[in-house]
Short mmCIF file of C-alpha atoms and ligand atoms in Angstrom, two decimals:
data_model
loop_
_atom_site.label_atom_id
_atom_site.label_comp_id
_atom_site.label_asym_id
_atom_site.label_seq_id
_atom_site.Cartn_x
_atom_site.Cartn_y
_atom_site.Cartn_z
CA MET D 1 18.04 5.40 14.11
CA ASN D 2 14.43 5.66 15.10
CA ARG D 3 13.38 2.07 14.51
CA PRO D 4 13.44 -1.28 16.24
CA SER D 5 16.69 -3.17 16.40
CA ILE D 6 17.33 -6.85 16.32
CA THR D 7 16.86 -8.95 19.45
CA LYS D 8 19.30 -11.80 19.57
CA TYR D 9 17.42 -15.07 19.53
CA LYS D 10 18.28 -17.22 22.51
CA THR D 11 17.54 -20.89 22.00
CA PRO D 12 15.41 -21.93 24.97
CA VAL D 13 17.02 -24.58 27.13
CA HIS D 14 14.06 -25.29 29.37
CA ILE D 15 10.35 -25.56 28.53
CA SER D 16 9.62 -22.56 30.77
CA GLU D 17 11.65 -20.33 28.43
CA TYR D 18 9.45 -21.00 25.40
CA PRO D 19 7.11 -18.12 24.63
CA VAL D 20 3.49 -18.96 25.24
CA GLY D 21 0.28 -17.36 24.00
CA PRO D 22 -0.68 -15.98 20.61
CA CYS D 23 0.70 -12.47 21.08
CA TYR D 24 4.12 -10.97 21.07
CA GLN D 25 5.87 -7.75 21.90
CA ALA D 26 5.52 -5.03 19.25
CA GLY D 27 8.65 -4.39 17.22
CA HIS D 28 10.29 -7.66 18.20
CA LEU D 29 12.74 -8.55 15.44
CA VAL D 30 14.83 -11.69 15.52
CA THR D 31 16.11 -12.01 11.94
CA GLU D 32 17.58 -9.63 9.38
CA ASN D 33 16.72 -9.43 5.67
CA ALA D 34 20.13 -8.61 4.21
CA GLY D 35 20.59 -12.15 2.90
CA TRP D 36 17.71 -11.68 0.43
CA ARG D 37 19.69 -9.26 -1.68
CA THR D 38 21.37 -9.88 -4.98
CA GLU D 39 22.00 -6.18 -5.59
CA LYS D 40 22.88 -3.43 -3.21
CA PRO D 41 22.09 0.31 -3.45
CA ILE D 42 25.13 2.56 -3.21
CA LEU D 43 24.71 6.30 -2.66
CA ASP D 44 26.86 8.97 -4.25
CA LYS D 45 26.66 11.64 -1.54
CA GLU D 46 27.84 14.36 -3.91
CA LYS D 47 24.84 13.84 -6.16
CA CYS D 48 22.22 13.52 -3.42
CA THR D 49 20.15 16.71 -3.07
CA GLY D 50 18.39 15.56 0.09
CA CYS D 51 14.92 15.59 -1.48
CA PHE D 52 14.03 12.43 0.51
CA TYR D 53 11.76 11.01 -2.17
CA CYS D 54 13.59 7.67 -2.01
CA TYR D 55 13.00 7.70 1.74
CA LEU D 56 9.23 7.88 1.14
CA CYS D 57 9.28 5.19 -1.56
CA CYS D 58 11.32 2.48 0.17
CA PRO D 59 9.03 -0.46 1.07
CA GLU D 60 11.27 -1.42 3.97
CA GLY D 61 11.77 1.98 5.60
CA VAL D 62 15.51 1.32 5.66
CA ILE D 63 16.47 4.69 4.21
CA PHE D 64 16.96 7.29 6.89
CA LYS D 65 17.94 10.94 6.95
CA LEU D 66 21.35 12.00 8.14
CA ASP D 67 22.75 15.53 7.88
CA GLY D 68 20.54 16.48 4.95
CA LYS D 69 21.41 13.33 2.99
CA ILE D 70 20.37 9.71 3.32
CA GLU D 71 21.84 6.55 4.78
CA ILE D 72 20.70 2.96 4.32
CA ASP D 73 20.28 0.28 6.96
CA TYR D 74 21.77 -2.61 5.00
CA SER D 75 20.71 -5.18 7.60
CA PHE D 76 17.13 -4.86 6.36
CA CYS D 77 17.50 -3.56 2.77
CA LYS D 78 16.25 -6.19 0.29
CA GLY D 79 17.86 -4.61 -2.77
CA CYS D 80 14.61 -3.99 -4.66
CA GLY D 81 16.12 -1.06 -6.56
CA ILE D 82 13.18 1.30 -6.08
CA CYS D 83 15.38 3.99 -4.49
CA ALA D 84 17.76 3.99 -7.47
CA ARG D 85 14.86 4.07 -9.92
CA VAL D 86 12.98 6.99 -8.34
CA CYS D 87 15.99 9.22 -7.66
CA LYS D 88 15.88 12.08 -10.17
CA SER D 89 19.49 12.99 -9.44
CA GLU D 90 20.70 9.46 -10.18
CA ALA D 91 22.50 9.48 -6.86
CA ILE D 92 21.94 5.77 -6.19
CA VAL D 93 23.29 2.89 -8.25
CA MET D 94 22.62 -0.79 -7.73
CA ILE D 95 25.68 -3.00 -7.70
CA ARG D 96 25.80 -6.77 -7.89
CA GLU D 97 26.46 -8.23 -4.48
CA ALA D 98 28.57 -11.30 -3.85
CA LYS D 99 26.50 -14.26 -2.74
CA ASP D 100 28.30 -14.61 0.57
CA GLY D 101 27.90 -10.91 1.29
CA ALA D 102 31.68 -10.69 0.97
CA ASP D 103 31.67 -7.04 -0.02
CA GLY D 104 30.98 -6.26 3.59
CA CYS D 105 27.50 -4.91 4.21
CA MET W 1 -24.38 14.14 7.29
CA SER W 2 -22.28 16.18 9.68
CA GLU W 3 -19.94 18.86 8.42
CA CYS W 4 -16.71 17.12 7.54
CA ILE W 5 -13.77 18.43 9.51
CA ALA W 6 -11.27 16.89 7.15
CA GLY W 7 -8.02 18.67 6.48
CA ARG W 8 -7.79 20.33 9.87
CA ALA W 9 -4.05 19.81 10.15
CA LYS W 10 -1.49 20.02 7.39
CA ALA W 11 -0.44 16.72 5.86
CA PRO W 12 3.14 15.70 6.51
CA ASN W 13 5.67 15.70 3.66
CA ALA W 14 9.09 14.09 3.22
CA LEU W 15 10.65 16.70 5.50
CA THR W 16 8.05 16.88 8.24
CA ILE W 17 6.93 13.26 8.51
CA THR W 18 8.12 11.41 11.62
CA ASP W 19 11.46 9.59 11.45
CA LYS W 20 9.93 6.71 13.37
CA GLU W 21 9.20 3.49 11.51
CA PHE W 22 6.22 1.39 12.59
CA PHE W 23 6.44 -1.44 10.05
CA TYR W 24 10.01 -2.64 10.01
CA GLY W 25 11.91 -5.82 9.26
CA HIS W 26 8.88 -7.45 7.64
CA LYS W 27 9.14 -10.38 5.22
CA ALA W 28 7.27 -9.01 2.19
CA CYS W 29 8.83 -9.67 -1.23
CA ALA W 30 11.36 -7.07 -2.35
CA GLY W 31 9.60 -4.14 -4.00
CA CYS W 32 6.18 -4.81 -2.40
CA GLY W 33 3.77 -1.93 -3.08
CA GLY W 34 1.51 -2.92 -0.20
CA SER W 35 4.43 -2.46 2.17
CA VAL W 36 5.09 1.06 0.86
CA ALA W 37 1.44 1.89 1.56
CA VAL W 38 1.37 0.37 5.05
CA ARG W 39 4.61 2.01 6.09
CA LEU W 40 3.37 5.46 5.03
CA ILE W 41 -0.06 5.03 6.61
CA MET W 42 1.55 4.15 9.92
CA LYS W 43 3.91 7.11 9.74
CA VAL W 44 1.00 9.50 9.27
CA LEU W 45 -1.25 7.96 11.91
CA GLY W 46 1.47 7.33 14.49
CA GLU W 47 2.05 5.05 17.41
CA ARG W 48 -1.33 5.45 19.11
CA THR W 49 -3.00 3.43 16.40
CA PHE W 50 -4.78 0.14 16.90
CA THR W 51 -4.13 -1.74 13.69
CA VAL W 52 -6.31 -4.60 12.49
CA VAL W 53 -4.92 -6.73 9.67
CA PRO W 54 -6.93 -9.66 8.28
CA ALA W 55 -5.51 -12.70 6.51
CA GLY W 56 -3.45 -11.56 3.51
CA CYS W 57 0.10 -10.60 2.66
CA ILE W 58 0.51 -7.87 5.24
CA SER W 59 -0.43 -10.09 8.17
CA ALA W 60 1.63 -12.96 6.79
CA VAL W 61 4.76 -10.86 6.38
CA GLY W 62 4.33 -8.70 9.47
CA PHE W 63 3.53 -11.28 12.11
CA MET W 64 6.05 -14.07 11.84
CA TYR W 65 6.04 -15.39 15.33
CA PRO W 66 7.90 -14.50 17.47
CA GLN W 67 8.82 -11.62 15.17
CA LEU W 68 6.35 -8.69 15.22
CA CYS W 69 7.14 -6.07 12.62
CA PHE W 70 4.53 -3.55 13.71
CA THR W 71 5.88 -1.42 16.53
CA ASN W 72 2.43 -0.31 17.61
CA ASN W 73 -0.61 -2.25 18.80
CA ALA W 74 -1.49 -4.58 15.93
CA LEU W 75 -3.47 -7.77 15.59
CA ILE W 76 -4.71 -10.21 12.98
CA SER W 77 -8.46 -10.47 12.47
CA THR W 78 -10.54 -13.11 10.77
CA PHE W 79 -10.58 -12.63 7.01
CA ALA W 80 -14.17 -11.39 6.92
CA GLY W 81 -14.10 -9.50 10.20
CA THR W 82 -11.67 -6.60 9.73
CA ALA W 83 -14.25 -3.85 10.07
CA SER W 84 -16.27 -5.51 12.83
CA MET W 85 -13.11 -5.94 14.87
CA MET W 86 -12.28 -2.28 14.26
CA SER W 87 -15.75 -1.31 15.48
CA GLY W 88 -15.22 -3.41 18.61
CA ILE W 89 -11.86 -1.82 19.31
CA ALA W 90 -13.30 1.68 18.85
CA ALA W 91 -16.12 0.86 21.28
CA GLY W 92 -13.70 -0.71 23.77
CA ALA W 93 -11.33 2.24 23.64
CA LYS W 94 -14.23 4.62 24.21
CA ALA W 95 -15.45 2.56 27.19
CA LEU W 96 -11.95 2.74 28.67
CA GLY W 97 -11.96 6.51 28.20
CA LEU W 98 -8.90 6.48 25.93
CA LYS W 99 -8.11 9.72 24.13
CA ASP W 100 -6.04 10.60 21.09
CA PHE W 101 -5.95 7.28 19.25
CA GLN W 102 -6.82 5.93 15.81
CA VAL W 103 -8.43 2.66 14.78
CA LEU W 104 -7.05 1.43 11.48
CA GLY W 105 -7.80 -1.58 9.29
CA ILE W 106 -5.47 -2.65 6.50
CA ALA W 107 -7.05 -5.21 4.19
CA GLY W 108 -6.15 -6.52 0.75
CA ASP W 109 -8.45 -6.28 -2.26
CA GLY W 110 -9.90 -9.73 -1.54
CA GLY W 111 -10.28 -8.86 2.14
CA THR W 112 -12.12 -5.67 1.17
CA ALA W 113 -14.16 -6.10 -1.99
CA ASP W 114 -15.13 -9.75 -1.44
CA ILE W 115 -15.04 -11.29 2.00
CA GLY W 116 -14.74 -8.13 4.13
CA LEU W 117 -17.48 -6.14 2.42
CA GLN W 118 -20.43 -6.74 4.71
CA ALA W 119 -18.52 -5.92 7.92
CA LEU W 120 -17.25 -2.74 6.28
CA SER W 121 -20.75 -1.80 5.19
CA GLY W 122 -21.93 -2.27 8.80
CA ALA W 123 -19.22 0.01 10.19
CA ILE W 124 -20.09 2.71 7.65
CA ASP W 125 -23.77 2.35 8.54
CA ARG W 126 -22.99 2.95 12.23
CA ARG W 127 -20.56 5.75 11.31
CA ASP W 128 -17.92 4.26 13.58
CA LYS W 129 -14.83 6.43 13.80
CA VAL W 130 -12.41 4.06 12.08
CA ILE W 131 -10.15 4.19 9.01
CA PHE W 132 -10.36 1.29 6.60
CA VAL W 133 -7.56 1.06 4.04
CA CYS W 134 -7.67 -1.32 1.10
CA TYR W 135 -4.24 -1.95 -0.45
CA ASP W 136 -5.17 -3.13 -3.89
CA ASN W 137 -2.77 -5.54 -5.57
CA GLU W 138 -5.60 -6.83 -7.74
CA ALA W 139 -5.65 -10.48 -6.62
CA TYR W 140 -5.47 -12.84 -3.65
CA MET W 141 -1.68 -12.77 -3.52
CA ASN W 142 -0.93 -14.41 -0.22
CA THR W 143 -2.47 -17.72 -1.27
CA GLY W 144 -0.80 -17.73 -4.69
CA ILE W 145 -2.47 -15.20 -7.01
CA GLN W 146 -6.16 -16.05 -7.32
CA LYS W 147 -8.67 -13.67 -8.94
CA SER W 148 -10.54 -11.31 -6.61
CA GLY W 149 -13.40 -8.89 -7.19
CA LEU W 150 -10.76 -6.24 -7.89
CA THR W 151 -8.81 -8.14 -10.53
CA PRO W 152 -9.04 -6.17 -13.78
CA LEU W 153 -10.24 -7.47 -17.14
CA GLY W 154 -7.67 -9.60 -18.91
CA ALA W 155 -5.31 -10.15 -15.96
CA LYS W 156 -3.83 -13.62 -15.69
CA THR W 157 -4.17 -15.26 -12.28
CA THR W 158 -4.05 -18.92 -11.28
CA THR W 159 -7.85 -19.06 -11.37
CA THR W 160 -8.14 -17.00 -14.56
CA PRO W 161 -5.38 -18.48 -16.70
CA ALA W 162 -4.55 -17.22 -20.16
CA GLY W 163 -5.41 -19.84 -22.75
CA ARG W 164 -6.28 -19.92 -26.40
CA ASN W 165 -9.96 -19.16 -25.91
CA ILE W 166 -10.11 -17.27 -22.65
CA ARG W 167 -7.43 -14.69 -22.05
CA GLY W 168 -7.24 -13.95 -18.34
CA SER W 169 -9.94 -12.46 -16.10
CA ARG W 170 -13.32 -12.08 -17.79
CA THR W 171 -14.67 -9.78 -15.11
CA ARG W 172 -13.89 -6.15 -14.41
CA LYS W 173 -12.84 -4.42 -11.21
CA LYS W 174 -15.64 -3.85 -8.72
CA ASN W 175 -16.11 -0.19 -8.08
CA MET W 176 -15.29 -0.19 -4.36
CA PHE W 177 -14.88 3.58 -4.12
CA GLU W 178 -18.41 4.21 -5.34
CA ILE W 179 -19.75 1.25 -3.33
CA VAL W 180 -18.61 2.81 -0.04
CA ALA W 181 -19.91 6.19 -1.22
CA ALA W 182 -23.30 4.61 -1.88
CA ASN W 183 -23.21 3.38 1.73
CA GLY W 184 -23.20 7.03 2.75
CA ILE W 185 -19.64 7.09 4.10
CA ASP W 186 -18.22 10.23 5.70
CA TYR W 187 -14.94 10.23 3.77
CA ALA W 188 -13.62 8.04 0.96
CA ALA W 189 -10.64 8.43 -1.32
CA THR W 190 -8.65 6.63 -3.97
CA ALA W 191 -4.86 6.87 -4.02
CA SER W 192 -1.77 5.23 -5.43
CA VAL W 193 1.77 4.57 -4.22
CA GLY W 194 2.82 6.37 -7.40
CA TYR W 195 1.40 9.63 -6.02
CA ILE W 196 2.71 9.74 -2.48
CA PRO W 197 2.01 13.39 -1.47
CA ASP W 198 -1.65 12.94 -2.49
CA PHE W 199 -1.79 9.68 -0.51
CA LEU W 200 -0.27 11.24 2.64
CA ASN W 201 -2.76 14.07 2.42
CA LYS W 202 -5.69 11.66 2.26
CA ILE W 203 -4.55 9.57 5.23
CA ASN W 204 -4.09 12.78 7.18
CA LYS W 205 -7.61 13.91 6.27
CA ALA W 206 -9.05 10.59 7.40
CA LYS W 207 -7.47 11.15 10.80
CA PHE W 208 -9.77 14.10 11.44
CA VAL W 209 -13.00 12.70 10.05
CA ASP W 210 -15.72 12.24 12.63
CA GLY W 211 -17.04 8.98 11.23
CA THR W 212 -15.87 6.22 8.94
CA SER W 213 -13.13 6.72 6.34
CA TYR W 214 -12.15 4.48 3.47
CA ILE W 215 -8.95 4.82 1.45
CA HIS W 216 -8.34 2.63 -1.57
CA VAL W 217 -4.66 2.64 -2.46
CA PHE W 218 -3.31 1.08 -5.63
CA ALA W 219 -0.33 -1.09 -4.62
CA PRO W 220 1.60 -2.96 -7.33
CA CYS W 221 2.86 -6.45 -6.51
CA PRO W 222 5.99 -7.58 -8.40
CA THR W 223 5.48 -11.23 -7.47
CA GLY W 224 1.87 -11.50 -8.60
CA TRP W 225 2.15 -9.21 -11.59
CA GLY W 226 5.38 -10.44 -13.10
CA THR W 227 7.10 -7.06 -12.90
CA PRO W 228 10.64 -6.09 -11.87
CA THR W 229 10.93 -5.19 -8.19
CA TYR W 230 12.17 -1.66 -8.97
CA CYS W 231 9.06 -0.77 -11.04
CA THR W 232 6.51 -0.61 -8.22
CA ILE W 233 6.38 3.18 -7.84
CA ASP W 234 6.54 3.73 -11.63
CA LEU W 235 3.57 1.44 -12.21
CA GLY W 236 1.63 3.21 -9.48
CA LYS W 237 2.14 6.45 -11.39
CA ASP W 238 1.58 4.99 -14.87
CA VAL W 239 -1.78 3.49 -13.99
CA VAL W 240 -3.08 6.93 -13.03
CA ASP W 241 -1.48 8.66 -16.01
CA CYS W 242 -2.97 6.19 -18.50
CA GLY W 243 -6.42 6.52 -16.92
CA LEU W 244 -6.91 2.97 -15.65
CA TRP W 245 -6.99 4.33 -12.10
CA TYR W 246 -7.98 7.75 -10.84
CA LEU W 247 -7.31 9.93 -7.82
CA ALA W 248 -10.56 11.09 -6.26
CA GLU W 249 -12.39 11.83 -3.03
CA TYR W 250 -15.92 11.55 -1.75
CA GLU W 251 -16.71 14.08 0.92
CA ASN W 252 -19.88 15.76 2.13
CA GLY W 253 -21.85 13.69 -0.34
CA GLU W 254 -19.87 14.86 -3.38
CA PHE W 255 -17.41 13.20 -5.73
CA VAL W 256 -14.27 15.20 -6.41
CA LEU W 257 -11.64 14.32 -9.00
CA ASN W 258 -8.15 15.33 -7.85
CA LYS W 259 -6.28 14.78 -11.08
CA ASN W 260 -7.71 15.21 -14.54
CA PRO W 261 -5.04 14.25 -17.09
CA LYS W 262 -5.26 16.35 -20.26
CA GLU W 263 -3.98 13.46 -22.28
CA PHE W 264 -3.67 9.86 -21.18
CA THR W 265 -0.39 8.02 -21.55
CA SER W 266 -0.41 4.69 -23.39
CA VAL W 267 -2.52 1.90 -21.90
CA LYS W 268 -0.61 -0.58 -24.02
CA ASP W 269 2.70 0.50 -22.53
CA TYR W 270 1.31 0.13 -19.02
CA LEU W 271 -0.06 -3.35 -19.71
CA SER W 272 2.81 -4.75 -21.72
CA ARG W 273 5.28 -4.10 -18.91
CA GLN W 274 3.51 -6.72 -16.80
CA GLY W 275 3.69 -10.48 -17.15
CA ARG W 276 0.05 -10.87 -16.15
CA PHE W 277 -1.10 -8.97 -19.27
CA ARG W 278 1.48 -10.18 -21.77
CA HIS W 279 -0.97 -12.57 -23.50
CA LEU W 280 -3.46 -9.83 -24.39
CA LYS W 281 -4.28 -9.27 -28.04
CA ASP W 282 -4.80 -5.84 -29.56
CA GLU W 283 -8.58 -6.32 -29.48
CA ASP W 284 -8.40 -6.98 -25.71
CA ILE W 285 -6.43 -3.81 -25.17
CA GLU W 286 -8.94 -1.88 -27.30
CA GLN W 287 -11.72 -3.17 -25.04
CA ILE W 288 -9.84 -2.00 -21.95
CA ILE W 289 -9.41 1.43 -23.54
CA ARG W 290 -13.13 1.62 -24.42
CA ASP W 291 -14.00 0.78 -20.79
CA ARG W 292 -11.63 3.49 -19.61
CA ASP W 293 -13.11 6.11 -21.92
CA ARG W 294 -16.67 5.31 -20.89
CA LYS W 295 -15.75 5.67 -17.21
CA TRP W 296 -13.94 8.96 -17.74
CA GLU W 297 -16.82 10.40 -19.70
CA ILE W 298 -19.07 9.90 -16.67
CA ILE W 299 -16.45 11.14 -14.22
CA ARG W 300 -15.77 14.30 -16.20
CA LYS W 301 -19.45 15.00 -16.65
CA SER W 302 -20.65 14.51 -13.10
CA TRP W 303 -17.74 14.92 -10.68
CA LYS W 304 -16.22 18.18 -9.52
CA THR W 305 -12.50 18.72 -10.15
CA LYS W 306 -10.27 19.95 -7.38
CA LYS W 307 -6.59 19.41 -6.78
CA ASN W 308 -6.03 17.77 -3.43
C1 LIG C 401 -12.17 -17.37 5.81
C2 LIG C 401 -10.88 -17.53 5.11
N1 LIG C 401 -10.87 -17.92 3.83
C3 LIG C 401 -9.70 -18.07 3.17
C4 LIG C 401 -8.51 -17.81 3.80
C5 LIG C 401 -7.23 -18.01 3.04
N2 LIG C 401 -6.54 -16.76 2.69
C6 LIG C 401 -5.62 -16.23 3.47
S1 LIG C 401 -4.91 -14.85 2.82
C7 LIG C 401 -5.86 -14.99 1.44
C8 LIG C 401 -5.68 -14.01 0.29
C9 LIG C 401 -5.87 -12.58 0.67
O1 LIG C 401 -5.97 -11.78 -0.48
P1 LIG C 401 -6.09 -10.22 -0.34
O2 LIG C 401 -7.11 -9.86 0.65
O3 LIG C 401 -6.22 -9.61 -1.70
O4 LIG C 401 -4.67 -9.80 0.29
P2 LIG C 401 -3.22 -10.07 -0.36
O5 LIG C 401 -2.79 -11.43 0.06
O6 LIG C 401 -3.34 -9.93 -1.83
O7 LIG C 401 -2.34 -9.03 0.24
C10 LIG C 401 -6.73 -16.09 1.51
C11 LIG C 401 -7.65 -16.51 0.46
C12 LIG C 401 -8.54 -17.39 5.16
N3 LIG C 401 -7.43 -17.11 5.84
N4 LIG C 401 -9.74 -17.28 5.78
S1 LIG C 402 15.93 10.53 -4.11
FE1 LIG C 402 18.09 10.81 -4.66
S2 LIG C 402 18.51 12.98 -4.27
FE2 LIG C 402 16.60 12.50 -3.20
S3 LIG C 402 17.27 11.95 -1.12
FE3 LIG C 402 17.17 10.03 -2.30
S4 LIG C 402 19.26 9.75 -3.07
FE4 LIG C 402 19.11 11.87 -2.41
S1 LIG C 403 17.00 -1.16 -2.55
FE1 LIG C 403 14.82 -1.18 -1.96
S2 LIG C 403 14.88 -1.87 0.19
FE2 LIG C 403 16.97 -1.21 -0.30
S3 LIG C 403 17.04 0.93 0.29
FE3 LIG C 403 16.50 0.91 -1.88
S4 LIG C 403 14.25 1.00 -1.89
FE4 LIG C 403 14.88 0.39 0.18
S1 LIG C 404 3.05 -11.26 -3.02
FE1 LIG C 404 2.89 -9.12 -3.65
S2 LIG C 404 1.64 -8.08 -2.06
FE2 LIG C 404 2.36 -10.06 -1.23
S3 LIG C 404 4.26 -9.56 -0.13
FE3 LIG C 404 4.86 -10.19 -2.20
S4 LIG C 404 4.95 -8.26 -3.37
FE4 LIG C 404 3.80 -7.83 -1.49
MG1 LIG C 405 -4.68 -8.78 -2.88
#
């Protein structure tokens, strides 16, 4: 995946470990967004034609190309449903997600 | 005005655009149209882009210390100073002898049409080589949905509530596209997240303009508009199809219309899908349609038509 990955947040133990200054390293991610979701997009690979329109439309950039089809980075998908809505082949459906994320994303 | 060198390289499409993401892990609401716009702009302009973002949703959701969701060089400017900071960066980069870079500003409708307008006008006047993008969600969203100069007639915001006597905003959208054109800008365009190939093409053109570029992209906001999160792209298409927004360019001193719908789709359908317009009466909708028709009469009479 050609995108930043999460940096584990280490709770500082000494004052010298606290970041100082108003700037930070580009692409520094410390938290995921998966917990925002109430619905989750599920792809039917058979139906996907690899047009990549959903990939352009996703506000999060969590759809990526893989072997002519798409994959979703569920750690950052917010479940907005845009991908399912714009797919002309109806290859994506939104399913209700358990509150505790129990269906294993 | 110098000969515009726009369109020198082919615009990327879904297949050719870079796989890299430059705006990732941000905290915008689900379905945010502004985020679609920003993500695509960054993918066209690439990593060597200095990005200036004033106060507004994109800075609030992108820079949550210590998280930094831009993976390129990005900073927050004062609300009014987007374009002046861009000019400073362009001058600084030139003084350092940097090559092959872009200077980008991404401001909301309030940050563009109201408070950021004079700095933008100054940059255009100097013909600084910078790209100013206005993502238009038609209100000051980040502070809780207040009316801006780009809020359309009839829209409900917290400062233009819908009551028995006054039904939403009593003012119309400022014509930012023609305002920057009147400043003598090198390249200006309108776009929408509902027409992505057209939008990518326009960002790509701006990259090669030797002077100032302005792109005004329509960016629906589910939170401020009272719309379902999955409707963002649909609404971006509908607004163009029903004639309340248009896709156009201003280049070499000429206005060019990129899409001239033979027949408009229903304005009422577009409006009634959104909570912010739900209070409108038929007479209000008729007024909005009359405004639309008057605008299109002028556009069709005096602008050229050319598919982008
Ligand atoms: C000088 C100044 N005035 C007011 C504010 C408060 N403020 C921060 S963001 C914002 C709204 C921005 O609206 P807009 O530019 O449309 O962007 P959006 O939030 O809609 O994305 C306001 C009023 C500020 N930060 N600085
Ligand atoms: S829009 Fe549909 S068909 Fe196209 S890539 Fe996405 S899932 Fe596949
Ligand atoms: S549901 Fe929304 S955030 Fe998740 S992959 Fe689809 S478009 Fe992207
Ligand atoms: S309020 Fe609107 S513009 Fe701001 S982050 Fe949420 S959806 Fe995006
Ligand atoms: Mg706004």
